[in-house]
PDB file of C-alpha atoms and ligand atoms in Angstrom:
ATOM      1  CA  UNK D   1     -27.676  19.341  32.833  1.00  0.00           C
ATOM      2  CA  UNK D   2     -26.290  17.870  29.579  1.00  0.00           C
ATOM      3  CA  UNK D   3     -22.669  18.908  30.021  1.00  0.00           C
ATOM      4  CA  UNK D   4     -21.093  21.671  28.009  1.00  0.00           C
ATOM      5  CA  UNK D   5     -22.159  20.723  24.500  1.00  0.00           C
ATOM      6  CA  UNK D   6     -25.725  21.185  23.356  1.00  0.00           C
ATOM      7  CA  UNK D   7     -27.289  17.805  22.469  1.00  0.00           C
ATOM      8  CA  UNK D   8     -28.219  17.271  18.831  1.00  0.00           C
ATOM      9  CA  UNK D   9     -31.973  17.203  19.444  1.00  0.00           C
ATOM     10  CA  UNK D  10     -31.752  20.766  20.725  1.00  0.00           C
ATOM     11  CA  UNK D  11     -29.185  22.095  18.283  1.00  0.00           C
ATOM     12  CA  UNK D  12     -30.372  20.507  15.027  1.00  0.00           C
ATOM     13  CA  UNK D  13     -33.608  20.726  13.111  1.00  0.00           C
ATOM     14  CA  UNK D  14     -35.139  17.327  12.264  1.00  0.00           C
ATOM     15  CA  UNK D  15     -34.197  17.721   8.588  1.00  0.00           C
ATOM     16  CA  UNK D  16     -30.547  18.236   9.583  1.00  0.00           C
ATOM     17  CA  UNK D  17     -30.312  15.138  11.781  1.00  0.00           C
ATOM     18  CA  UNK D  18     -28.644  12.002  10.509  1.00  0.00           C
ATOM     19  CA  UNK D  19     -30.852   8.956  10.140  1.00  0.00           C
ATOM     20  CA  UNK D  20     -29.183   7.464  13.229  1.00  0.00           C
ATOM     21  CA  UNK D  21     -29.893  10.584  15.285  1.00  0.00           C
ATOM     22  CA  UNK D  22     -33.488  10.698  14.107  1.00  0.00           C
ATOM     23  CA  UNK D  23     -34.083   7.040  14.988  1.00  0.00           C
ATOM     24  CA  UNK D  24     -32.423   7.459  18.378  1.00  0.00           C
ATOM     25  CA  UNK D  25     -35.135   9.942  19.367  1.00  0.00           C
ATOM     26  CA  UNK D  26     -37.495   6.994  19.725  1.00  0.00           C
ATOM     27  CA  UNK D  27     -37.461   6.042  23.413  1.00  0.00           C
ATOM     28  CA  UNK D  28     -38.677   2.471  22.782  1.00  0.00           C
ATOM     29  CA  UNK D  29     -41.871   2.870  24.810  1.00  0.00           C
ATOM     30  CA  UNK D  30     -44.024   1.178  22.108  1.00  0.00           C
ATOM     31  CA  UNK D  31     -46.992   3.343  23.049  1.00  0.00           C
ATOM     32  CA  UNK D  32     -47.534   4.069  19.367  1.00  0.00           C
ATOM     33  CA  UNK D  33     -48.094   0.327  18.815  1.00  0.00           C
ATOM     34  CA  UNK D  34     -51.233   0.431  20.952  1.00  0.00           C
ATOM     35  CA  UNK D  35     -54.516   0.300  19.100  1.00  0.00           C
ATOM     36  CA  UNK D  36     -56.649   3.404  19.227  1.00  0.00           C
ATOM     37  CA  UNK D  37     -60.357   4.074  18.895  1.00  0.00           C
ATOM     38  CA  UNK D  38     -61.795   7.287  17.538  1.00  0.00           C
ATOM     39  CA  UNK D  39     -65.007   8.721  18.964  1.00  0.00           C
ATOM     40  CA  UNK D  40     -67.119   9.234  15.838  1.00  0.00           C
ATOM     41  CA  UNK D  41     -69.014  12.167  17.372  1.00  0.00           C
ATOM     42  CA  UNK D  42     -66.116  14.173  18.798  1.00  0.00           C
ATOM     43  CA  UNK D  43     -63.145  12.883  16.816  1.00  0.00           C
ATOM     44  CA  UNK D  44     -61.309  12.225  20.100  1.00  0.00           C
ATOM     45  CA  UNK D  45     -58.700   9.475  19.919  1.00  0.00           C
ATOM     46  CA  UNK D  46     -58.681   7.000  22.812  1.00  0.00           C
ATOM     47  CA  UNK D  47     -55.826   4.602  23.430  1.00  0.00           C
ATOM     48  CA  UNK D  48     -56.560   1.005  24.397  1.00  0.00           C
ATOM     49  CA  UNK D  49     -54.341  -1.511  26.193  1.00  0.00           C
ATOM     50  CA  UNK D  50     -54.461  -3.723  23.090  1.00  0.00           C
ATOM     51  CA  UNK D  51     -51.228  -3.878  21.205  1.00  0.00           C
ATOM     52  CA  UNK D  52     -50.239  -4.875  17.685  1.00  0.00           C
ATOM     53  CA  UNK D  53     -49.665  -8.617  17.327  1.00  0.00           C
ATOM     54  CA  UNK D  54     -46.151  -8.020  15.974  1.00  0.00           C
ATOM     55  CA  UNK D  55     -44.859  -6.360  19.118  1.00  0.00           C
ATOM     56  CA  UNK D  56     -42.665  -8.280  21.524  1.00  0.00           C
ATOM     57  CA  UNK D  57     -44.365  -7.140  24.736  1.00  0.00           C
ATOM     58  CA  UNK D  58     -41.323  -7.874  26.883  1.00  0.00           C
ATOM     59  CA  UNK D  59     -38.647  -6.044  24.900  1.00  0.00           C
ATOM     60  CA  UNK D  60     -41.147  -3.525  23.426  1.00  0.00           C
ATOM     61  CA  UNK D  61     -39.500  -4.105  20.032  1.00  0.00           C
ATOM     62  CA  UNK D  62     -41.248  -4.716  16.728  1.00  0.00           C
ATOM     63  CA  UNK D  63     -40.689  -8.262  15.477  1.00  0.00           C
ATOM     64  CA  UNK D  64     -41.065  -7.273  11.814  1.00  0.00           C
ATOM     65  CA  UNK D  65     -39.476  -3.822  11.799  1.00  0.00           C
ATOM     66  CA  UNK D  66     -37.992  -3.783   8.252  1.00  0.00           C
ATOM     67  CA  UNK D  67     -41.276  -4.931   6.639  1.00  0.00           C
ATOM     68  CA  UNK D  68     -43.660  -3.388   9.157  1.00  0.00           C
ATOM     69  CA  UNK D  69     -45.466  -0.970   6.881  1.00  0.00           C
ATOM     70  CA  UNK D  70     -46.089  -3.712   4.321  1.00  0.00           C
ATOM     71  CA  UNK D  71     -47.370  -6.171   6.918  1.00  0.00           C
ATOM     72  CA  UNK D  72     -49.340  -3.561   8.882  1.00  0.00           C
ATOM     73  CA  UNK D  73     -50.407  -0.775   6.511  1.00  0.00           C
ATOM     74  CA  UNK D  74     -51.557   1.400   9.419  1.00  0.00           C
ATOM     75  CA  UNK D  75     -48.166   1.182  11.140  1.00  0.00           C
ATOM     76  CA  UNK D  76     -46.793   4.594  11.901  1.00  0.00           C
ATOM     77  CA  UNK D  77     -43.680   5.675  10.016  1.00  0.00           C
ATOM     78  CA  UNK D  78     -42.270   8.840  11.512  1.00  0.00           C
ATOM     79  CA  UNK D  79     -40.095  10.984   9.292  1.00  0.00           C
ATOM     80  CA  UNK D  80     -38.966  14.618   9.495  1.00  0.00           C
ATOM     81  CA  UNK D  81     -41.572  15.272   6.781  1.00  0.00           C
ATOM     82  CA  UNK D  82     -44.532  13.685   8.595  1.00  0.00           C
ATOM     83  CA  UNK D  83     -44.037  13.845  12.350  1.00  0.00           C
ATOM     84  CA  UNK D  84     -45.456  17.351  12.765  1.00  0.00           C
ATOM     85  CA  UNK D  85     -48.763  16.335  11.210  1.00  0.00           C
ATOM     86  CA  UNK D  86     -49.519  13.215  13.259  1.00  0.00           C
ATOM     87  CA  UNK D  87     -52.059  14.244  15.867  1.00  0.00           C
ATOM     88  CA  UNK D  88     -52.258  11.098  17.966  1.00  0.00           C
ATOM     89  CA  UNK D  89     -48.676  10.628  19.139  1.00  0.00           C
ATOM     90  CA  UNK D  90     -48.545   9.968  22.906  1.00  0.00           C
ATOM     91  CA  UNK D  91     -47.741  13.062  24.953  1.00  0.00           C
ATOM     92  CA  UNK D  92     -44.535  11.388  26.191  1.00  0.00           C
ATOM     93  CA  UNK D  93     -43.266  10.650  22.658  1.00  0.00           C
ATOM     94  CA  UNK D  94     -39.975  12.411  21.899  1.00  0.00           C
ATOM     95  CA  UNK D  95     -41.116  13.278  18.379  1.00  0.00           C
ATOM     96  CA  UNK D  96     -44.183  15.021  19.774  1.00  0.00           C
ATOM     97  CA  UNK D  97     -42.137  16.774  22.474  1.00  0.00           C
ATOM     98  CA  UNK D  98     -39.738  18.074  19.844  1.00  0.00           C
ATOM     99  CA  UNK D  99     -42.612  19.185  17.615  1.00  0.00           C
ATOM    100  CA  UNK D 100     -43.988  21.122  20.615  1.00  0.00           C
ATOM    101  CA  UNK D 101     -40.608  22.615  21.509  1.00  0.00           C
ATOM    102  CA  UNK D 102     -40.404  20.707  24.807  1.00  0.00           C
ATOM    103  CA  UNK D 103     -37.499  18.975  26.545  1.00  0.00           C
ATOM    104  CA  UNK D 104     -36.913  15.235  26.703  1.00  0.00           C
ATOM    105  CA  UNK D 105     -37.670  13.691  30.087  1.00  0.00           C
ATOM    106  CA  UNK D 106     -35.043  12.287  32.460  1.00  0.00           C
ATOM    107  CA  UNK D 107     -35.965   8.710  31.574  1.00  0.00           C
ATOM    108  CA  UNK D 108     -35.370   9.141  27.836  1.00  0.00           C
ATOM    109  CA  UNK D 109     -32.416   6.888  26.889  1.00  0.00           C
ATOM    110  CA  UNK D 110     -30.605   9.806  25.274  1.00  0.00           C
ATOM    111  CA  UNK D 111     -30.741  11.692  28.595  1.00  0.00           C
ATOM    112  CA  UNK D 112     -30.314   8.812  31.058  1.00  0.00           C
ATOM    113  CA  UNK D 113     -27.795   6.890  28.960  1.00  0.00           C
ATOM    114  CA  UNK D 114     -29.695   3.603  29.269  1.00  0.00           C
ATOM    115  CA  UNK D 115     -32.771   2.083  27.649  1.00  0.00           C
ATOM    116  CA  UNK D 116     -33.767   0.623  31.052  1.00  0.00           C
ATOM    117  CA  UNK D 117     -35.164   3.900  32.361  1.00  0.00           C
ATOM    118  CA  UNK D 118     -38.122   3.981  29.973  1.00  0.00           C
ATOM    119  CA  UNK D 119     -39.297   0.772  31.662  1.00  0.00           C
ATOM    120  CA  UNK D 120     -38.298   1.779  35.195  1.00  0.00           C
ATOM    121  CA  UNK D 121     -40.262   5.012  34.911  1.00  0.00           C
ATOM    122  CA  UNK D 122     -43.364   3.099  33.821  1.00  0.00           C
ATOM    123  CA  UNK D 123     -43.484   4.792  30.440  1.00  0.00           C
ATOM    124  CA  UNK D 124     -43.155   1.693  28.277  1.00  0.00           C
ATOM    125  CA  UNK D 125     -46.067  -0.643  27.700  1.00  0.00           C
ATOM    126  CA  UNK D 126     -44.270  -3.581  29.338  1.00  0.00           C
ATOM    127  CA  UNK D 127     -46.556  -5.551  31.653  1.00  0.00           C
ATOM    128  CA  UNK D 128     -49.653  -3.458  30.896  1.00  0.00           C
ATOM    129  CA  UNK D 129     -51.018  -4.657  27.572  1.00  0.00           C
ATOM    130  CA  UNK D 130     -52.665  -7.526  25.715  1.00  0.00           C
ATOM    131  CA  UNK D 131     -51.927  -8.624  22.160  1.00  0.00           C
ATOM    132  CA  UNK D 132     -54.744  -8.093  19.677  1.00  0.00           C
ATOM    133  CA  UNK D 133     -54.603 -11.863  19.111  1.00  0.00           C
ATOM    134  CA  UNK D 134     -56.226 -12.367  22.500  1.00  0.00           C
ATOM    135  CA  UNK D 135     -58.974  -9.733  22.481  1.00  0.00           C
ATOM    136  CA  UNK D 136     -62.251  -9.995  20.556  1.00  0.00           C
ATOM    137  CA  UNK D 137     -62.877  -6.845  18.474  1.00  0.00           C
ATOM    138  CA  UNK D 138     -66.227  -6.317  20.246  1.00  0.00           C
ATOM    139  CA  UNK D 139     -64.335  -5.971  23.529  1.00  0.00           C
ATOM    140  CA  UNK D 140     -61.964  -3.225  22.392  1.00  0.00           C
ATOM    141  CA  UNK D 141     -64.160  -0.434  23.705  1.00  0.00           C
ATOM    142  CA  UNK D 142     -63.913  -1.864  27.212  1.00  0.00           C
ATOM    143  CA  UNK D 143     -60.113  -1.729  26.966  1.00  0.00           C
ATOM    144  CA  UNK D 144     -59.753   2.051  26.713  1.00  0.00           C
ATOM    145  CA  UNK D 145     -57.018   3.344  29.043  1.00  0.00           C
ATOM    146  CA  UNK D 146     -56.146   6.718  30.503  1.00  0.00           C
ATOM    147  CA  UNK D 147     -52.392   6.256  31.085  1.00  0.00           C
ATOM    148  CA  UNK D 148     -51.599   7.178  27.486  1.00  0.00           C
ATOM    149  CA  UNK D 149     -52.862  10.455  26.071  1.00  0.00           C
TER     150      UNK D 149
HETATM  151  S1  SF4 B 201     -44.463   6.589  20.996  1.00  0.00           S
HETATM  152 FE1  SF4 B 201     -42.765   7.733  20.074  1.00  0.00          FE
HETATM  153  S2  SF4 B 201     -41.028   7.331  21.419  1.00  0.00           S
HETATM  154 FE2  SF4 B 201     -42.568   5.766  21.882  1.00  0.00          FE
HETATM  155  S3  SF4 B 201     -42.046   4.017  20.574  1.00  0.00           S
HETATM  156 FE3  SF4 B 201     -43.529   5.271  19.440  1.00  0.00          FE
HETATM  157  S4  SF4 B 201     -42.258   6.646  18.174  1.00  0.00           S
HETATM  158 FE4  SF4 B 201     -40.949   5.798  19.775  1.00  0.00          FE
HETATM  159  S1  SF4 B 202     -45.863  -3.458  12.936  1.00  0.00           S
HETATM  160 FE1  SF4 B 202     -44.334  -3.226  14.536  1.00  0.00          FE
HETATM  161  S2  SF4 B 202     -43.950  -1.016  14.750  1.00  0.00           S
HETATM  162 FE2  SF4 B 202     -45.865  -1.315  13.589  1.00  0.00          FE
HETATM  163  S3  SF4 B 202     -47.503  -1.198  15.145  1.00  0.00           S
HETATM  164 FE3  SF4 B 202     -46.960  -3.358  14.873  1.00  0.00          FE
HETATM  165  S4  SF4 B 202     -45.393  -3.779  16.428  1.00  0.00           S
HETATM  166 FE4  SF4 B 202     -45.565  -1.550  16.239  1.00  0.00          FE
END
């Protein structure tokens, strides 16, 4: 399936990965840039189709990546120290899959060899979201989606 050598995400623990390897686990889906709402009664997290204003919705890339946590204090920063404790990562996210001991999917760029497959498989947010700049906060509840869990 992967040739003769075992890929690094199966052979190395997160702490042993290089920074480049760790970053390459991100599939570029941008699902973690979607805004979420928490049900106050149950604590359930619901994803919405509203996305951070700093996301380029076509490329699914952050437009302020180096300064993102300063500009958006709630922006997620995944590290080998923190990724196991974040409970709302999408179920397709490679960091969550690795935390759960699961395999990467065929469309992951590390498996397919191209970043196109995350879009072709319908995993990325491309074409499905609205920037927070265009949605009134009172309307967020109506924008809850079920294609990200
Ligand atoms: S959800 Fe996970 S894989 Fe997708 S962009 Fe965010 S960190 Fe990367
Ligand atoms: S600042 Fe960038 S990485 Fe953070 S949520 Fe916004 S678009 Fe995503």
